GROMACS .gro file of C-alpha atoms in nm:
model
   70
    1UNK     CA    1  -1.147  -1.525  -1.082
    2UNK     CA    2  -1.356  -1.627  -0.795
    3UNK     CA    3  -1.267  -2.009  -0.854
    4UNK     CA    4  -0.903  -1.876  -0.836
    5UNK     CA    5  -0.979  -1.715  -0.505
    6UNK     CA    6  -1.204  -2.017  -0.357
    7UNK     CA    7  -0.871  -2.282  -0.414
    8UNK     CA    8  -0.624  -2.043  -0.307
    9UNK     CA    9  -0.824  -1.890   0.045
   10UNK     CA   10  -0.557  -2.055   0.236
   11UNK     CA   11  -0.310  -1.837   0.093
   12UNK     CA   12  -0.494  -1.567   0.105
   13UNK     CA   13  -0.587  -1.608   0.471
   14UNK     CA   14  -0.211  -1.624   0.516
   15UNK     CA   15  -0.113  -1.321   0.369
   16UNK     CA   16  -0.359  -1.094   0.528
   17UNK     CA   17  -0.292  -1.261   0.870
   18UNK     CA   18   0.056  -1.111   0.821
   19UNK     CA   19  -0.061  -0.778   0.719
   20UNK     CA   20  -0.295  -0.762   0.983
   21UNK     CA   21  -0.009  -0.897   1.196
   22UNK     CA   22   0.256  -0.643   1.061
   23UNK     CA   23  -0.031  -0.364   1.106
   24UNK     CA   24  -0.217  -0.379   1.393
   25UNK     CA   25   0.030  -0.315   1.635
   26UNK     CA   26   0.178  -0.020   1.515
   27UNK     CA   27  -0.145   0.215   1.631
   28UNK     CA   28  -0.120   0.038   1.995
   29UNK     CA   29   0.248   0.146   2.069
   30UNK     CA   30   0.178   0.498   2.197
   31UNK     CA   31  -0.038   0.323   2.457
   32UNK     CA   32   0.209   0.077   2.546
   33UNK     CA   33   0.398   0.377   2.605
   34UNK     CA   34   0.624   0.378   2.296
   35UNK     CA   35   0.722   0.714   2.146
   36UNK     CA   36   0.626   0.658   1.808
   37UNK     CA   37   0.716   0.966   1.560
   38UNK     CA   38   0.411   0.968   1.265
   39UNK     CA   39   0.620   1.025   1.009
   40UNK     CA   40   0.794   0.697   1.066
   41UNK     CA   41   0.452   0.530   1.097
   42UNK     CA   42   0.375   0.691   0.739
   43UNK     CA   43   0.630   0.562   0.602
   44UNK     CA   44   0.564   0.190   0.736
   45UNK     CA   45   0.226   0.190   0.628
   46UNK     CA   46   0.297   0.285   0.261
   47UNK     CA   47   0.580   0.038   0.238
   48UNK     CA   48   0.333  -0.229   0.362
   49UNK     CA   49   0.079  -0.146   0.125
   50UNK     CA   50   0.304  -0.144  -0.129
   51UNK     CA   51   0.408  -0.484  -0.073
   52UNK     CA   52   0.133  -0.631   0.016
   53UNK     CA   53  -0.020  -0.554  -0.340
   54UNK     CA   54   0.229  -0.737  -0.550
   55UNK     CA   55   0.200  -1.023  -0.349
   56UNK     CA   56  -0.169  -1.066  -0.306
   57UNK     CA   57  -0.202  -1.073  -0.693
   58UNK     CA   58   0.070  -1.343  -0.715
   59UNK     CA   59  -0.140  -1.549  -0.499
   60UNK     CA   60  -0.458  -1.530  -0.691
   61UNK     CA   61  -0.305  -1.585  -1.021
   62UNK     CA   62   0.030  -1.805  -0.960
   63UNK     CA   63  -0.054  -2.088  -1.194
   64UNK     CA   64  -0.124  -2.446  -1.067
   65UNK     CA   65   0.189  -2.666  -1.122
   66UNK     CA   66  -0.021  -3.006  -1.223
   67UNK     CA   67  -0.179  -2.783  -1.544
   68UNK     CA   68   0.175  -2.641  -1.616
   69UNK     CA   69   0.280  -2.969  -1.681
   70UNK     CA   70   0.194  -3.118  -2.086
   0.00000   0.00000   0.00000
């Protein structure tokens, strides 16, 4: 699994620089001086999570297209 990782990191990187960008800003709104109501920022944390899951398992074990191949 860890030669999976080590090829894919790129990927990887990718998706958690979206989650981090997706996340981040959400606790920083109340100082920007957004109203922010928690139970909307409940709600947009467990979607994230829950999406992020599915998709960070898809990028460690997609399959390599040149071994697909006979």
């Amino acid at each position: 699994m860890s030669a999976r990782i080590r090829k894919r990191w790129r990927l990887l990187v990718a998706i958690a620089g979206l989650w981090f960008a997706v996340m981040f800003p959400i606790p920083f709104l109340p100082a920007l001086g957004y109203h922010v109501n928690k139970s909307a920022l409940d709600a947009i944390v467990i979607i994230s999570t829950i999406v992020t899951v599915p998709f960070t398992f898809l990028a460690i074990f997609i399959n390599d297209p040149k071994k697909a191949r006979p």
